[in-house]
Short mmCIF file of C-alpha atoms in Angstrom, two decimals:
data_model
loop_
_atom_site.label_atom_id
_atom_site.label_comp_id
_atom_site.label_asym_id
_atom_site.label_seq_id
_atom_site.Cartn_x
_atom_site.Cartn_y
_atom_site.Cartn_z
CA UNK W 1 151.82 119.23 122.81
CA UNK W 2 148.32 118.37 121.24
CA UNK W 3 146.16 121.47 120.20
CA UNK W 4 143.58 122.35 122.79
CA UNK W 5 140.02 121.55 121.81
CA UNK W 6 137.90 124.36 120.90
CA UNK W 7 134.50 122.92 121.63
CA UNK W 8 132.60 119.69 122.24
CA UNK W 9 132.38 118.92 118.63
CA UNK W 10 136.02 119.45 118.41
CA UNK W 11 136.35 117.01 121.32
CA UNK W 12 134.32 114.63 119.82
CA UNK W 13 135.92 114.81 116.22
CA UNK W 14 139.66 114.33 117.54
CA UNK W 15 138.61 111.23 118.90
CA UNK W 16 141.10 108.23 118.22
CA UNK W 17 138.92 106.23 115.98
CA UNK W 18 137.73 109.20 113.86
CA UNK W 19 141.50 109.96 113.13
CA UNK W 20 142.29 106.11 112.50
CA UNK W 21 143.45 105.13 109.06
CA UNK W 22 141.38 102.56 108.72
CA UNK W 23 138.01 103.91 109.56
CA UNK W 24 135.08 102.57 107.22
CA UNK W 25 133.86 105.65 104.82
CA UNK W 26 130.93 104.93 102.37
CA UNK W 27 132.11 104.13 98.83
CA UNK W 28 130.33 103.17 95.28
CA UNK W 29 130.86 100.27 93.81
CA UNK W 30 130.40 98.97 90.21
CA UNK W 31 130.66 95.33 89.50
CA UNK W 32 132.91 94.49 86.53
CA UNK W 33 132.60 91.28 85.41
CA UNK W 34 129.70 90.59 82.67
CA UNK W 35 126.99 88.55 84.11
CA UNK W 36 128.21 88.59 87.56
CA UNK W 37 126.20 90.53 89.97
CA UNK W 38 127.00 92.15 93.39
CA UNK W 39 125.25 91.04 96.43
CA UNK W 40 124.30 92.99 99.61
CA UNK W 41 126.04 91.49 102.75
CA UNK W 42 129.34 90.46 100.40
CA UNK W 43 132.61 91.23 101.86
CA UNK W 44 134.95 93.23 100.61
CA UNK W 45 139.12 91.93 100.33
CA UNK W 46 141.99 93.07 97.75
CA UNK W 47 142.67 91.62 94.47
CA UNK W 48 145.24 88.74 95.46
CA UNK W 49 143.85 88.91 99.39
CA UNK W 50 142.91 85.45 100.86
CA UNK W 51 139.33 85.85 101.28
CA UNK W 52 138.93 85.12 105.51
CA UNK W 53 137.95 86.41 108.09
CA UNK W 54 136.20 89.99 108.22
CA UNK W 55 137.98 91.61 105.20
CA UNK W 56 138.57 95.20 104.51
CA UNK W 57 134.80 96.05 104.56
CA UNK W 58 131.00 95.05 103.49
CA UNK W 59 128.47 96.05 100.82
CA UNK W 60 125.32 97.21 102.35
CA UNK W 61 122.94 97.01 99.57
CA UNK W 62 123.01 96.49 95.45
CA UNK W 63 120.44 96.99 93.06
CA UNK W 64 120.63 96.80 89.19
CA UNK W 65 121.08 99.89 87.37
CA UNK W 66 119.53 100.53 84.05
CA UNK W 67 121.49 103.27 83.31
CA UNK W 68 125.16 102.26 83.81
CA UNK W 69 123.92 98.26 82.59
CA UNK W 70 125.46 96.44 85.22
CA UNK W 71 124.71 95.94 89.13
CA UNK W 72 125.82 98.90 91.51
CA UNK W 73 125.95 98.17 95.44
CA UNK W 74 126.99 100.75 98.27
CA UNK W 75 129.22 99.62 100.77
CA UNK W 76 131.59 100.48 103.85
CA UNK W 77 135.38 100.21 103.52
CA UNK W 78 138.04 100.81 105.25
CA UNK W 79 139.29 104.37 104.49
CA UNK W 80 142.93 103.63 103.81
CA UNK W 81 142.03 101.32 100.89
CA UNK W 82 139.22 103.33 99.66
CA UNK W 83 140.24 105.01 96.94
CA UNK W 84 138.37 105.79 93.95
CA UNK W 85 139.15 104.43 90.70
CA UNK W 86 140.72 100.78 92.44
CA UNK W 87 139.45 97.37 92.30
CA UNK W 88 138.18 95.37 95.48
CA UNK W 89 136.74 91.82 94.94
CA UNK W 90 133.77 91.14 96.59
CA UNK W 91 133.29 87.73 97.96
CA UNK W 92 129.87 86.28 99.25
CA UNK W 93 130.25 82.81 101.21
CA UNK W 94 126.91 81.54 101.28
CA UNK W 95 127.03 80.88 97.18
CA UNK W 96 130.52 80.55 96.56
CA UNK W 97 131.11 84.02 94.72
CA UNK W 98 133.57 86.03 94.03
CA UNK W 99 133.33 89.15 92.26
CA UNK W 100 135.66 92.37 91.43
CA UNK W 101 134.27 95.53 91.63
CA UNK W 102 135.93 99.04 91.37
CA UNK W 103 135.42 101.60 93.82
CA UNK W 104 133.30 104.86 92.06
CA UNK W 105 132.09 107.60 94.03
CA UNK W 106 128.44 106.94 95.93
CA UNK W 107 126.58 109.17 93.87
CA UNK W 108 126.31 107.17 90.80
CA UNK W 109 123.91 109.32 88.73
CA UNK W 110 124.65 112.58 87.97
CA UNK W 111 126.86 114.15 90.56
CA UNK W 112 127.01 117.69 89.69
CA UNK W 113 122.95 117.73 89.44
CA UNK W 114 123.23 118.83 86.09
CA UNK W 115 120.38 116.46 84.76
CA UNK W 116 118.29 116.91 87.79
CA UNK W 117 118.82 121.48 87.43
CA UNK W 118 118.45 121.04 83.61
CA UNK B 1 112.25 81.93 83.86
CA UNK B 2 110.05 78.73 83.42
CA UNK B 3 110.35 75.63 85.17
CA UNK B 4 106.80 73.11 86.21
CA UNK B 5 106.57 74.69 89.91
CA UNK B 6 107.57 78.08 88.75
CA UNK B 7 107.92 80.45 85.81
CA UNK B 8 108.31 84.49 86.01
CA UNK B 9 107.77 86.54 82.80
CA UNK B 10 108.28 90.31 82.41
CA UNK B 11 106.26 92.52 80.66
CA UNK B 12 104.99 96.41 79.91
CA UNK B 13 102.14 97.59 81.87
CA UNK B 14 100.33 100.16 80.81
CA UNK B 15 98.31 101.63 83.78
CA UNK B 16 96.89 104.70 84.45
CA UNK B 17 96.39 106.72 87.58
CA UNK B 18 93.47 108.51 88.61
CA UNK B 19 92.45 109.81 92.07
CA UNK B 20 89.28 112.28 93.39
CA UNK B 21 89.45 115.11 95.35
CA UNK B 22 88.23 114.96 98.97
CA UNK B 23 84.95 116.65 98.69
CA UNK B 24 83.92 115.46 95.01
CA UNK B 25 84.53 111.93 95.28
CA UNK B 26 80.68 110.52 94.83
CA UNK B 27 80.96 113.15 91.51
CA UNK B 28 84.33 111.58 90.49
CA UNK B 29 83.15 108.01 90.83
CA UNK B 30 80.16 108.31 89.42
CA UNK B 31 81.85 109.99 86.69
CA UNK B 32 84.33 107.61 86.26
CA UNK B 33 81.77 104.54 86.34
CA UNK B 34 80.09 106.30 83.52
CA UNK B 35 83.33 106.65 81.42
CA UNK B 36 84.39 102.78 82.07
CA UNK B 37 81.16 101.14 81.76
CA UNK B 38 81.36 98.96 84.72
CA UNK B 39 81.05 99.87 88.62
CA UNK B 40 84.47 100.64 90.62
CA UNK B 41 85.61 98.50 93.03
CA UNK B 42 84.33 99.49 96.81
CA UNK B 43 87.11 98.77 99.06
CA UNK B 44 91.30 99.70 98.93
CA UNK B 45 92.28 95.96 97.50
CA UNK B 46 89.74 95.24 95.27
CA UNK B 47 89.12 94.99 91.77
CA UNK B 48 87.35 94.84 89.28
CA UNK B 49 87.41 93.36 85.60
CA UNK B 50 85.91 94.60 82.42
CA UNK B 51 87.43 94.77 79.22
CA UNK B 52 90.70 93.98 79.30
CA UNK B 53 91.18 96.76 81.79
CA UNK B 54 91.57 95.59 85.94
CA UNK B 55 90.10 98.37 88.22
CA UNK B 56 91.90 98.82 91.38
CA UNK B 57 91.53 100.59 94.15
CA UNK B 58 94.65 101.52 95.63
CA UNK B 59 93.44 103.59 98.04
CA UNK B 60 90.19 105.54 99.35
CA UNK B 61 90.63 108.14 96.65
CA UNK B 62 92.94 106.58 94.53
CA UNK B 63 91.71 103.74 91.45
CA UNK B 64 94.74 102.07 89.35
CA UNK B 65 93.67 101.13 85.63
CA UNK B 66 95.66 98.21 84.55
CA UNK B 67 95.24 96.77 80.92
CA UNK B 68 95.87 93.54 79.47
CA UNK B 69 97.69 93.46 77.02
CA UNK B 70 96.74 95.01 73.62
CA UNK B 71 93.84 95.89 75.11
CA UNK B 72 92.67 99.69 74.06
CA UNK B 73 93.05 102.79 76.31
CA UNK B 74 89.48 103.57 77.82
CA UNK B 75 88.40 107.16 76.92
CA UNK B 76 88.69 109.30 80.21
CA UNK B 77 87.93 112.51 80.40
CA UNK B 78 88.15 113.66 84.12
CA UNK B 79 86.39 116.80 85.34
CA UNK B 80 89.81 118.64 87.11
CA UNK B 81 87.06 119.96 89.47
CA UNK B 82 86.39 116.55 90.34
CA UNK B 83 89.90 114.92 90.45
CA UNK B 84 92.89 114.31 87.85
CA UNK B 85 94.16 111.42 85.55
CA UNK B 86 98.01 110.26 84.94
CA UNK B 87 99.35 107.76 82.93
CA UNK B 88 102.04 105.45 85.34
CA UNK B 89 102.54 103.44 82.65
CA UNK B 90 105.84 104.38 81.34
CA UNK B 91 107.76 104.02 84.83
CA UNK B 92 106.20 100.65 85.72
CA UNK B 93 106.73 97.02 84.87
CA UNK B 94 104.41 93.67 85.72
CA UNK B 95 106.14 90.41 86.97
CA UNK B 96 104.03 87.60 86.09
CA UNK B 97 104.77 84.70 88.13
CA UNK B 98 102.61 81.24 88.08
CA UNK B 99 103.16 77.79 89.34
CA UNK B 100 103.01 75.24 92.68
CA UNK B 101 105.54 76.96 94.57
CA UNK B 102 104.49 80.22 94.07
CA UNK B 103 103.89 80.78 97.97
CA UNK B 104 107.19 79.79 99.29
CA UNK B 105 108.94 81.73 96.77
CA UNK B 106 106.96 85.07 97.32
CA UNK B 107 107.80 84.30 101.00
CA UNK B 108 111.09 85.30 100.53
CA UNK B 109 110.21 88.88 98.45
CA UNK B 110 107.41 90.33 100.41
CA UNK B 111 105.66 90.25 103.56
CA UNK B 112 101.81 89.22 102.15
CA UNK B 113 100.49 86.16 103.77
CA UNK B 114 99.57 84.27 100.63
CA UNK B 115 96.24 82.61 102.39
CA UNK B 116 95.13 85.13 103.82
CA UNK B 117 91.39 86.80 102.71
CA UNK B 118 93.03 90.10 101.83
CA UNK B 119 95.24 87.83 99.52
CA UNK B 120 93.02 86.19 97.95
CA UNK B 121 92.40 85.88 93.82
CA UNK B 122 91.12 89.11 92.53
CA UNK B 123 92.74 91.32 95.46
CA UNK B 124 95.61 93.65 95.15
CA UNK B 125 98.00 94.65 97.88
CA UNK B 126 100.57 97.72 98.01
CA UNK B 127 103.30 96.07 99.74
CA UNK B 128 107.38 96.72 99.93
CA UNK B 129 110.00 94.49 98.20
CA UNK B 130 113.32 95.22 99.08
CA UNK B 131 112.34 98.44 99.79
CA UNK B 132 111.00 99.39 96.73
CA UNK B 133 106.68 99.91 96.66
CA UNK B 134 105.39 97.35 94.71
CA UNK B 135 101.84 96.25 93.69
CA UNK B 136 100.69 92.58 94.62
CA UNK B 137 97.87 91.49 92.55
CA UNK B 138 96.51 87.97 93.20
CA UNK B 139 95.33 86.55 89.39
CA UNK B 140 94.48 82.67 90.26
CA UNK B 141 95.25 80.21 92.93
CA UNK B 142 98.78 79.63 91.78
CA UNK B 143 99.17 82.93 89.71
CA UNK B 144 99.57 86.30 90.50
CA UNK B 145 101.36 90.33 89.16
CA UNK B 146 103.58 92.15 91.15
CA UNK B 147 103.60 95.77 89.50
CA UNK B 148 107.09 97.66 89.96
CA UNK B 149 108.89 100.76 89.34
CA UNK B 150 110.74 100.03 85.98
CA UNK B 151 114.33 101.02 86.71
CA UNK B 152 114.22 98.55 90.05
CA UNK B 153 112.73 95.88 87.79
CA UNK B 154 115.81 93.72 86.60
CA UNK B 155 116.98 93.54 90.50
CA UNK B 156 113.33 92.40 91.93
CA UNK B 157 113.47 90.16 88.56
CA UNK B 158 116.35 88.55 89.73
CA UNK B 159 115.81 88.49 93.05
CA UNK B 160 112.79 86.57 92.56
CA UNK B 161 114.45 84.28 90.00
CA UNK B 162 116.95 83.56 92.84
CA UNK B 163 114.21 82.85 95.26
CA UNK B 164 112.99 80.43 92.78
CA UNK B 165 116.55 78.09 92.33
CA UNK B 166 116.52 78.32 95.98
CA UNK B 167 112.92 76.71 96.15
CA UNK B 168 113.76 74.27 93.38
CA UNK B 169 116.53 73.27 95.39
CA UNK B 170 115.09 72.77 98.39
CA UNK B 171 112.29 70.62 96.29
CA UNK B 172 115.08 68.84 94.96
CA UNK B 173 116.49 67.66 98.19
CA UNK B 174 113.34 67.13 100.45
CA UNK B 175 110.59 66.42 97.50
CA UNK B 176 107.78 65.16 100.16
CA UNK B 177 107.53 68.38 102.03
CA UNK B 178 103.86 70.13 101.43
CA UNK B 179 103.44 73.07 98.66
CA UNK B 180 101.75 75.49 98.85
CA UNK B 181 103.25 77.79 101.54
CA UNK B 182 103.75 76.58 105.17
CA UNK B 183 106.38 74.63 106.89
CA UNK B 184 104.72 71.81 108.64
CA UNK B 185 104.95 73.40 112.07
CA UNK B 186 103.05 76.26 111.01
CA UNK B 187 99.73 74.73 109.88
CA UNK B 188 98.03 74.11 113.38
#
């Protein structure tokens, strides 16, 4: 017998596609391959994946960081294959590129706000 | 980058910041004019040359000193009573970018109408690429700055620079369409 909801947000948060594996959860990602870049709009497959269709997710934006040296994007990917520390390869059609990237956390700069408390 | 129709250069840019406080600001500019030696530009987007320092006004209260480069520091010495002086000059970089197809290529960064009057050589916009603020400054007829936030630099750089190969390419394939800006059904 499922567990009687408490509340509306409970209602809301048992909902099927909020328990479902594959749900897309924000990730980081760092692009690993010297003077490759990441590109917003890329999408998002496993290493040794044939790169069609939708794939397991998208990046949503990039930018260069100074600090870390190499391009850093966010994107959304589906939750069972988001794990930190793994490699996705990002592939972007409209210039023939294909690109591996590991998934990092989202906040890429100093995540305990040690820097930004001193 | 450098190519004929297009070349994009990066470089330092010292600027300073200086702004007036609501109620002093005829004190402040007159103070200021005396300091610099040359009259401040009137309006939010113009400027004005003397030097090797560009005065811009950025906004009612707000003047942007840009210098060339190698060009000295002026001396200012503003009245905190009157307003307040900070140098930007370590968090921004300038994008020099010069050639023919200029226009088209800035058509894909930012959302400035290259022939338009506010546009024109000698005015400065504060405009948005890729979300980041950015400072449009118009230098010739086929020249012109954009002034960015350093650490988003190297991704407007490129972005730009990809603009650019995209342009060239286009060029490449259809070399009799016009320069300059505007796809034939747009010029009425």
């Amino acid at each position: 017998m499922r567990p009687r909801p408490r509340s509306s947000s409970d209602v809301l948060r048992r909902r099927p596609a909020f328990q479902a594996l594959d749900r897309q959860r924000l990730v980081g990602l760092e692009c690993l391959e010297e003077g490759k870049r990441l590109r917003g709009g890329a999408i998002l497959f496993l290493p040794g994946e044939k790169p069609y269709g939708h794939g397991r997710g998208r990046v949503t934006s990039v930018t260069f960081s100074p600090e870390r040296d190499h391009y850093v994007g966010l994107a959304l990917l589906a939750g069972d294959v988001a794990s930190e520390g793994s490699e996705v390869v990002a592939v972007y059609p409209m210039k023939a590129e294909t690109v591996r990237a590991r998934i990092v956390s989202p906040v890429f700069l100093d995540p305990q706000g040690e820097r930004l408390h001193g | 980058m450098a190519s004929p129709d297009f070349s994009l250069s990066v470089a330092d840019c010292p600027l300073i910041e200086i702004e007036g406080w609501d109620g002093t600001l005829g004190q402040f500019e007159k103070s200021v004019t005396a300091s610099l030696g040359t009259k401040l530009p009137a309006l939010v987007g113009e400027t004005v040359r003397h030097n090797g320092l560009l005065v811009i006004r950025v906004a009612p209260r707000r003047l942007w000193l840009a210098l060339d480069d190698g060009a000295q520091a002026p001396s200012l010495g503003v009245d905190p009573d009157l307003g307040c002086s900070v140098s930007l000059g370590e968090g921004r970089v300038r994008l020099r970018m010069a050639g023919a197809d200029i226009a088209r290529v800035l058509s894909k960064c930012i959302t400035v109408d290259w022939r338009a009057p506010a546009a024109a050589p000698g005015r400065a916009v504060l405009t948005s690429f890729h979300h980041v603020p950015v400072l449009f400054l118009r230098t010739g007829e086929t020249a012109c700055e954009l002034i960015v936030p350093r650490s988003f630099s190297r991704s407007l750089s490129d972005w730009i620079a990809d603009a650019a190969g995209r342009e060239r390419t286009r060029r490449e394939r259809s070399p009799q369409e016009p320069l300059h800006g505007l796809a034939p059904w747009m010029i009425s």
